[in-house]
Amino acid sequence: MTCLDVERRLIAMFMALTDAPVFSARARRIGPTSPNIAPGPLFWLEFATVVLGAGTPELIALLTWARAKARRRIKRHHRLRLLKDVPGGTVTDHCREFGVNRRTFDRQRKRASERIVEAWNKDRSVGPAP
């Protein structure tokens, strides 16, 4: 598992679930139902939340970035653009709205990916191999 793998999975989640929020205070937890099947898109959201902590700047940066990337990919893809209404804005919009320096945002996103990879590679018992 690498940082690129984590980022690809989160982008795929937001492409599949375009209206998924970046952060949600939910009481229930999502987990794999069987260790023999590959984890679904929501597993990666839950795993990232467990590793990074709910509402942390690193988690918000990573999920905001993944949602913006998914949004851009859907808008560029002709057929998907016609089928899906994609909410959200760009990373630049997020940084401007919350007063975050873009370099700080990128460092937080990168650190978040590295922490998720480290946790995944350290403890293979969390779920099946990707």
Tab-separated table of N, CA and C in Angstrom:
chain	number	residue	atom	x	y	z
A	1	MET	N	0.852	-1.174	0.000
A	1	MET	CA	0.000	0.000	0.000
A	1	MET	C	0.899	1.239	0.000
A	2	THR	N	0.573	2.174	-0.870
A	2	THR	CA	1.317	3.431	-0.948
A	2	THR	C	0.354	4.605	-0.789
A	3	CYS	N	0.916	5.807	-0.676
A	3	CYS	CA	0.088	7.014	-0.580
A	3	CYS	C	-0.795	7.157	-1.819
A	4	LEU	N	-0.259	6.838	-2.961
A	4	LEU	CA	-1.026	6.927	-4.206
A	4	LEU	C	-2.231	5.981	-4.176
A	5	ASP	N	-2.038	4.787	-3.613
A	5	ASP	CA	-3.153	3.834	-3.499
A	5	ASP	C	-4.263	4.393	-2.621
A	6	VAL	N	-3.898	4.967	-1.490
A	6	VAL	CA	-4.888	5.562	-0.580
A	6	VAL	C	-5.644	6.675	-1.289
A	7	GLU	N	-4.915	7.562	-1.950
A	7	GLU	CA	-5.548	8.690	-2.626
A	7	GLU	C	-6.464	8.217	-3.754
A	8	ARG	N	-6.053	7.219	-4.503
A	8	ARG	CA	-6.893	6.687	-5.585
A	8	ARG	C	-8.202	6.111	-5.052
A	9	ARG	N	-8.110	5.406	-3.944
A	9	ARG	CA	-9.312	4.805	-3.363
A	9	ARG	C	-10.281	5.866	-2.855
A	10	LEU	N	-9.760	6.914	-2.253
A	10	LEU	CA	-10.637	7.979	-1.762
A	10	LEU	C	-11.262	8.761	-2.917
A	11	ILE	N	-10.510	8.987	-3.972
A	11	ILE	CA	-11.059	9.655	-5.157
A	11	ILE	C	-12.171	8.787	-5.751
A	12	ALA	N	-11.924	7.482	-5.842
A	12	ALA	CA	-12.941	6.567	-6.374
A	12	ALA	C	-14.201	6.588	-5.516
A	13	MET	N	-14.038	6.695	-4.202
A	13	MET	CA	-15.195	6.764	-3.323
A	13	MET	C	-16.036	7.994	-3.634
A	14	PHE	N	-15.379	9.151	-3.781
A	14	PHE	CA	-16.120	10.373	-4.065
A	14	PHE	C	-16.696	10.371	-5.476
A	15	MET	N	-16.071	9.653	-6.407
A	15	MET	CA	-16.652	9.542	-7.745
A	15	MET	C	-17.904	8.679	-7.710
A	16	ALA	N	-17.889	7.642	-6.872
A	16	ALA	CA	-19.056	6.765	-6.756
A	16	ALA	C	-20.163	7.408	-5.930
A	17	LEU	N	-19.789	8.139	-4.912
A	17	LEU	CA	-20.746	8.754	-3.984
A	17	LEU	C	-20.546	10.266	-4.020
A	18	THR	N	-21.031	10.880	-5.064
A	18	THR	CA	-20.739	12.299	-5.275
A	18	THR	C	-21.299	13.208	-4.200
A	19	ASP	N	-22.321	12.772	-3.495
A	19	ASP	CA	-22.883	13.639	-2.466
A	19	ASP	C	-22.386	13.289	-1.066
A	20	ALA	N	-21.340	12.467	-0.968
A	20	ALA	CA	-20.776	12.125	0.339
A	20	ALA	C	-20.110	13.359	0.941
A	21	PRO	N	-20.381	13.631	2.228
A	21	PRO	CA	-19.773	14.797	2.863
A	21	PRO	C	-18.306	14.533	3.193
A	22	VAL	N	-17.540	15.594	3.310
A	22	VAL	CA	-16.148	15.446	3.716
A	22	VAL	C	-16.087	15.056	5.187
A	23	PHE	N	-16.967	15.603	5.982
A	23	PHE	CA	-16.991	15.258	7.396
A	23	PHE	C	-18.424	15.134	7.858
A	24	SER	N	-18.706	14.101	8.599
A	24	SER	CA	-20.040	13.887	9.130
A	24	SER	C	-19.919	13.322	10.533
A	25	ALA	N	-20.629	13.891	11.460
A	25	ALA	CA	-20.627	13.378	12.828
A	25	ALA	C	-21.682	12.286	12.919
A	26	ARG	N	-21.263	11.061	12.722
A	26	ARG	CA	-22.207	9.956	12.738
A	26	ARG	C	-21.903	9.032	13.898
A	27	ALA	N	-22.935	8.457	14.442
A	27	ALA	CA	-22.784	7.596	15.613
A	27	ALA	C	-22.340	6.184	15.234
A	28	ARG	N	-22.783	5.697	14.100
A	28	ARG	CA	-22.457	4.330	13.698
A	28	ARG	C	-21.116	4.275	12.993
A	29	ARG	N	-20.500	3.111	13.057
A	29	ARG	CA	-19.216	2.903	12.393
A	29	ARG	C	-19.396	1.911	11.259
A	30	ILE	N	-18.634	2.096	10.215
A	30	ILE	CA	-18.693	1.211	9.057
A	30	ILE	C	-17.456	0.322	9.091
A	31	GLY	N	-17.624	-0.935	8.820
A	31	GLY	CA	-16.491	-1.841	8.793
A	31	GLY	C	-16.731	-2.958	7.809
A	32	PRO	N	-15.702	-3.715	7.490
A	32	PRO	CA	-15.872	-4.823	6.556
A	32	PRO	C	-16.737	-5.912	7.182
A	33	THR	N	-17.589	-6.524	6.374
A	33	THR	CA	-18.471	-7.576	6.885
A	33	THR	C	-17.803	-8.937	6.817
A	34	SER	N	-16.835	-9.103	5.964
A	34	SER	CA	-16.129	-10.375	5.833
A	34	SER	C	-14.662	-10.097	5.534
A	35	PRO	N	-13.758	-10.793	6.208
A	35	PRO	CA	-12.332	-10.579	5.931
A	35	PRO	C	-11.881	-11.142	4.585
A	36	ASN	N	-12.762	-11.887	3.913
A	36	ASN	CA	-12.389	-12.526	2.651
A	36	ASN	C	-12.717	-11.692	1.421
A	37	ILE	N	-13.390	-10.565	1.591
A	37	ILE	CA	-13.714	-9.738	0.433
A	37	ILE	C	-12.955	-8.417	0.511
A	38	ALA	N	-12.707	-7.833	-0.628
A	38	ALA	CA	-11.983	-6.560	-0.676
A	38	ALA	C	-12.839	-5.462	-0.061
A	39	PRO	N	-12.210	-4.528	0.645
A	39	PRO	CA	-12.975	-3.445	1.263
A	39	PRO	C	-13.598	-2.535	0.219
A	40	GLY	N	-14.793	-2.065	0.511
A	40	GLY	CA	-15.502	-1.157	-0.382
A	40	GLY	C	-15.073	0.276	-0.164
A	41	PRO	N	-15.643	1.190	-0.929
A	41	PRO	CA	-15.233	2.594	-0.849
A	41	PRO	C	-15.435	3.205	0.533
A	42	LEU	N	-16.521	2.873	1.205
A	42	LEU	CA	-16.761	3.471	2.512
A	42	LEU	C	-15.806	2.958	3.580
A	43	PHE	N	-15.236	1.776	3.362
A	43	PHE	CA	-14.245	1.271	4.308
A	43	PHE	C	-13.074	2.233	4.411
A	44	TRP	N	-12.640	2.777	3.284
A	44	TRP	CA	-11.474	3.658	3.296
A	44	TRP	C	-11.775	4.966	4.012
A	45	LEU	N	-12.996	5.436	3.901
A	45	LEU	CA	-13.404	6.628	4.645
A	45	LEU	C	-13.369	6.346	6.145
A	46	GLU	N	-13.910	5.223	6.546
A	46	GLU	CA	-13.919	4.851	7.958
A	46	GLU	C	-12.500	4.627	8.479
A	47	PHE	N	-11.690	3.932	7.705
A	47	PHE	CA	-10.313	3.657	8.117
A	47	PHE	C	-9.533	4.959	8.282
A	48	ALA	N	-9.702	5.864	7.344
A	48	ALA	CA	-9.020	7.167	7.441
A	48	ALA	C	-9.475	7.921	8.686
A	49	THR	N	-10.765	7.843	8.998
A	49	THR	CA	-11.293	8.527	10.170
A	49	THR	C	-10.736	7.918	11.452
A	50	VAL	N	-10.633	6.611	11.498
A	50	VAL	CA	-10.087	5.944	12.684
A	50	VAL	C	-8.613	6.294	12.863
A	51	VAL	N	-7.846	6.256	11.791
A	51	VAL	CA	-6.405	6.506	11.873
A	51	VAL	C	-6.110	7.969	12.187
A	52	LEU	N	-6.780	8.880	11.510
A	52	LEU	CA	-6.460	10.307	11.637
A	52	LEU	C	-7.259	11.015	12.721
A	53	GLY	N	-8.419	10.476	13.043
A	53	GLY	CA	-9.289	11.129	14.016
A	53	GLY	C	-10.326	11.979	13.303
A	54	ALA	N	-11.548	11.904	13.790
A	54	ALA	CA	-12.655	12.637	13.169
A	54	ALA	C	-12.448	14.136	13.318
A	55	GLY	N	-12.581	14.845	12.222
A	55	GLY	CA	-12.523	16.299	12.246
A	55	GLY	C	-11.134	16.899	12.331
A	56	THR	N	-10.088	16.091	12.229
A	56	THR	CA	-8.734	16.634	12.293
A	56	THR	C	-8.410	17.365	10.991
A	57	PRO	N	-7.518	18.345	11.062
A	57	PRO	CA	-7.143	19.070	9.835
A	57	PRO	C	-6.589	18.151	8.748
A	58	GLU	N	-5.864	17.103	9.144
A	58	GLU	CA	-5.303	16.181	8.156
A	58	GLU	C	-6.403	15.422	7.427
A	59	LEU	N	-7.393	14.931	8.179
A	59	LEU	CA	-8.499	14.203	7.550
A	59	LEU	C	-9.293	15.119	6.626
A	60	ILE	N	-9.598	16.303	7.095
A	60	ILE	CA	-10.370	17.236	6.281
A	60	ILE	C	-9.602	17.616	5.018
A	61	ALA	N	-8.295	17.834	5.140
A	61	ALA	CA	-7.487	18.169	3.963
A	61	ALA	C	-7.495	17.023	2.952
A	62	LEU	N	-7.292	15.791	3.436
A	62	LEU	CA	-7.248	14.646	2.527
A	62	LEU	C	-8.584	14.435	1.832
A	63	LEU	N	-9.679	14.500	2.580
A	63	LEU	CA	-10.993	14.269	1.986
A	63	LEU	C	-11.428	15.420	1.086
A	64	THR	N	-11.088	16.638	1.458
A	64	THR	CA	-11.399	17.788	0.600
A	64	THR	C	-10.660	17.667	-0.716
A	65	TRP	N	-9.391	17.293	-0.657
A	65	TRP	CA	-8.587	17.126	-1.863
A	65	TRP	C	-9.163	16.011	-2.741
A	66	ALA	N	-9.515	14.860	-2.115
A	66	ALA	CA	-10.048	13.733	-2.887
A	66	ALA	C	-11.380	14.097	-3.539
A	67	ARG	N	-12.238	14.824	-2.812
A	67	ARG	CA	-13.528	15.214	-3.386
A	67	ARG	C	-13.323	16.190	-4.551
A	68	ALA	N	-12.395	17.119	-4.405
A	68	ALA	CA	-12.117	18.072	-5.491
A	68	ALA	C	-11.568	17.353	-6.723
A	69	LYS	N	-10.690	16.372	-6.506
A	69	LYS	CA	-10.145	15.596	-7.625
A	69	LYS	C	-11.249	14.808	-8.324
A	70	ALA	N	-12.110	14.165	-7.535
A	70	ALA	CA	-13.210	13.386	-8.109
A	70	ALA	C	-14.136	14.294	-8.903
A	71	ARG	N	-14.429	15.456	-8.342
A	71	ARG	CA	-15.295	16.428	-9.018
A	71	ARG	C	-14.708	16.843	-10.363
A	72	ARG	N	-13.411	17.117	-10.375
A	72	ARG	CA	-12.744	17.525	-11.615
A	72	ARG	C	-12.772	16.398	-12.641
A	73	ARG	N	-12.539	15.162	-12.196
A	73	ARG	CA	-12.554	14.023	-13.135
A	73	ARG	C	-13.941	13.797	-13.722
A	74	ILE	N	-14.965	13.925	-12.886
A	74	ILE	CA	-16.335	13.740	-13.379
A	74	ILE	C	-16.683	14.835	-14.372
A	75	LYS	N	-16.315	16.069	-14.076
A	75	LYS	CA	-16.631	17.180	-14.982
A	75	LYS	C	-15.908	17.047	-16.325
A	76	ARG	N	-14.719	16.443	-16.318
A	76	ARG	CA	-13.980	16.258	-17.565
A	76	ARG	C	-14.520	15.106	-18.399
A	77	HIS	N	-15.131	14.127	-17.749
A	77	HIS	CA	-15.631	12.941	-18.426
A	77	HIS	C	-17.033	13.234	-18.969
A	78	HIS	N	-17.197	13.195	-20.270
A	78	HIS	CA	-18.446	13.611	-20.923
A	78	HIS	C	-19.668	12.862	-20.383
A	79	ARG	N	-19.618	11.536	-20.363
A	79	ARG	CA	-20.791	10.765	-19.941
A	79	ARG	C	-21.097	10.947	-18.457
A	80	LEU	N	-20.075	10.960	-17.630
A	80	LEU	CA	-20.303	11.157	-16.197
A	80	LEU	C	-20.833	12.554	-15.914
A	81	ARG	N	-20.343	13.523	-16.653
A	81	ARG	CA	-20.783	14.905	-16.467
A	81	ARG	C	-22.280	15.034	-16.727
A	82	LEU	N	-22.795	14.270	-17.679
A	82	LEU	CA	-24.213	14.319	-17.989
A	82	LEU	C	-25.053	13.588	-16.943
A	83	LEU	N	-24.467	12.587	-16.291
A	83	LEU	CA	-25.228	11.763	-15.355
A	83	LEU	C	-25.218	12.278	-13.919
A	84	LYS	N	-24.153	12.952	-13.516
A	84	LYS	CA	-23.994	13.289	-12.109
A	84	LYS	C	-23.893	14.784	-11.884
A	85	ASP	N	-24.593	15.228	-10.864
A	85	ASP	CA	-24.446	16.595	-10.388
A	85	ASP	C	-23.432	16.533	-9.250
A	86	VAL	N	-22.354	17.252	-9.365
A	86	VAL	CA	-21.265	17.128	-8.415
A	86	VAL	C	-21.163	18.381	-7.540
A	87	PRO	N	-21.481	18.230	-6.255
A	87	PRO	CA	-21.357	19.380	-5.357
A	87	PRO	C	-19.903	19.605	-4.964
A	88	GLY	N	-19.646	20.703	-4.325
A	88	GLY	CA	-18.304	20.977	-3.819
A	88	GLY	C	-17.551	21.951	-4.691
A	89	GLY	N	-16.412	22.345	-4.191
A	89	GLY	CA	-15.586	23.308	-4.905
A	89	GLY	C	-14.171	22.787	-5.055
A	90	THR	N	-13.261	23.713	-5.239
A	90	THR	CA	-11.861	23.361	-5.432
A	90	THR	C	-11.105	23.470	-4.113
A	91	VAL	N	-9.898	22.985	-4.119
A	91	VAL	CA	-9.027	23.114	-2.946
A	91	VAL	C	-8.737	24.586	-2.687
A	92	THR	N	-8.557	25.353	-3.731
A	92	THR	CA	-8.316	26.787	-3.585
A	92	THR	C	-9.496	27.466	-2.893
A	93	ASP	N	-10.712	27.085	-3.258
A	93	ASP	CA	-11.901	27.625	-2.593
A	93	ASP	C	-11.889	27.285	-1.104
A	94	HIS	N	-11.557	26.048	-0.792
A	94	HIS	CA	-11.508	25.606	0.604
A	94	HIS	C	-10.467	26.414	1.394
A	95	CYS	N	-9.288	26.542	0.823
A	95	CYS	CA	-8.219	27.275	1.507
A	95	CYS	C	-8.613	28.728	1.736
A	96	ARG	N	-9.233	29.327	0.751
A	96	ARG	CA	-9.661	30.715	0.879
A	96	ARG	C	-10.748	30.851	1.942
A	97	GLU	N	-11.717	29.950	1.921
A	97	GLU	CA	-12.837	30.021	2.860
A	97	GLU	C	-12.404	29.830	4.313
A	98	PHE	N	-11.452	28.919	4.542
A	98	PHE	CA	-11.046	28.614	5.907
A	98	PHE	C	-9.735	29.273	6.316
A	99	GLY	N	-9.166	30.094	5.447
A	99	GLY	CA	-7.944	30.820	5.774
A	99	GLY	C	-6.726	29.929	5.948
A	100	VAL	N	-6.654	28.880	5.140
A	100	VAL	CA	-5.534	27.946	5.214
A	100	VAL	C	-4.585	28.224	4.057
A	101	ASN	N	-3.312	28.290	4.361
A	101	ASN	CA	-2.298	28.451	3.329
A	101	ASN	C	-2.267	27.175	2.488
A	102	ARG	N	-2.156	27.307	1.183
A	102	ARG	CA	-2.185	26.144	0.292
A	102	ARG	C	-1.034	25.176	0.587
A	103	ARG	N	0.134	25.699	0.915
A	103	ARG	CA	1.260	24.814	1.233
A	103	ARG	C	0.986	24.023	2.512
A	104	THR	N	0.360	24.669	3.476
A	104	THR	CA	-0.019	23.983	4.714
A	104	THR	C	-1.032	22.888	4.415
A	105	PHE	N	-2.006	23.207	3.587
A	105	PHE	CA	-3.025	22.239	3.176
A	105	PHE	C	-2.371	21.023	2.532
A	106	ASP	N	-1.453	21.254	1.598
A	106	ASP	CA	-0.787	20.152	0.900
A	106	ASP	C	0.056	19.305	1.846
A	107	ARG	N	0.717	19.941	2.816
A	107	ARG	CA	1.489	19.185	3.801
A	107	ARG	C	0.570	18.323	4.670
A	108	GLN	N	-0.573	18.871	5.060
A	108	GLN	CA	-1.532	18.107	5.866
A	108	GLN	C	-2.058	16.911	5.084
A	109	ARG	N	-2.371	17.123	3.815
A	109	ARG	CA	-2.870	16.026	2.973
A	109	ARG	C	-1.828	14.934	2.819
A	110	LYS	N	-0.612	15.336	2.577
A	110	LYS	CA	0.467	14.369	2.397
A	110	LYS	C	0.721	13.594	3.692
A	111	ARG	N	0.735	14.297	4.811
A	111	ARG	CA	0.948	13.665	6.113
A	111	ARG	C	-0.189	12.673	6.406
A	112	ALA	N	-1.401	13.043	6.050
A	112	ALA	CA	-2.550	12.159	6.270
A	112	ALA	C	-2.392	10.868	5.475
A	113	SER	N	-2.041	10.981	4.214
A	113	SER	CA	-1.837	9.789	3.379
A	113	SER	C	-0.744	8.898	3.958
A	114	GLU	N	0.341	9.506	4.387
A	114	GLU	CA	1.457	8.734	4.945
A	114	GLU	C	1.044	8.012	6.222
A	115	ARG	N	0.254	8.655	7.070
A	115	ARG	CA	-0.201	8.018	8.310
A	115	ARG	C	-1.140	6.855	8.019
A	116	ILE	N	-1.998	6.995	7.027
A	116	ILE	CA	-2.911	5.909	6.665
A	116	ILE	C	-2.126	4.725	6.112
A	117	VAL	N	-1.162	4.997	5.254
A	117	VAL	CA	-0.325	3.924	4.692
A	117	VAL	C	0.436	3.217	5.806
A	118	GLU	N	1.006	3.978	6.706
A	118	GLU	CA	1.757	3.399	7.816
A	118	GLU	C	0.858	2.502	8.667
A	119	ALA	N	-0.341	2.965	8.990
A	119	ALA	CA	-1.273	2.177	9.792
A	119	ALA	C	-1.700	0.913	9.049
A	120	TRP	N	-1.977	1.042	7.759
A	120	TRP	CA	-2.415	-0.116	6.968
A	120	TRP	C	-1.306	-1.161	6.879
A	121	ASN	N	-0.105	-0.711	6.561
A	121	ASN	CA	1.009	-1.641	6.398
A	121	ASN	C	1.461	-2.253	7.715
A	122	LYS	N	1.274	-1.512	8.813
A	122	LYS	CA	1.681	-2.012	10.128
A	122	LYS	C	0.734	-3.099	10.625
A	123	ASP	N	-0.530	-2.927	10.368
A	123	ASP	CA	-1.529	-3.842	10.903
A	123	ASP	C	-2.375	-4.415	9.773
A	124	ARG	N	-1.933	-5.502	9.198
A	124	ARG	CA	-2.653	-6.124	8.085
A	124	ARG	C	-3.950	-6.763	8.537
A	125	SER	N	-4.163	-6.892	9.839
A	125	SER	CA	-5.375	-7.532	10.330
A	125	SER	C	-6.585	-6.615	10.246
A	126	VAL	N	-6.404	-5.362	9.847
A	126	VAL	CA	-7.507	-4.408	9.741
A	126	VAL	C	-8.503	-4.857	8.679
A	127	GLY	N	-8.021	-5.436	7.642
A	127	GLY	CA	-8.904	-5.866	6.566
A	127	GLY	C	-8.121	-6.638	5.528
A	128	PRO	N	-8.772	-7.078	4.489
A	128	PRO	CA	-8.085	-7.825	3.432
A	128	PRO	C	-7.160	-6.923	2.639
A	129	ALA	N	-6.247	-7.541	1.953
A	129	ALA	CA	-5.328	-6.784	1.108
A	129	ALA	C	-6.102	-6.071	0.023
A	130	PRO	N	-5.658	-4.878	-0.373
A	130	PRO	CA	-6.388	-4.105	-1.391
A	130	PRO	C	-6.390	-4.774	-2.741
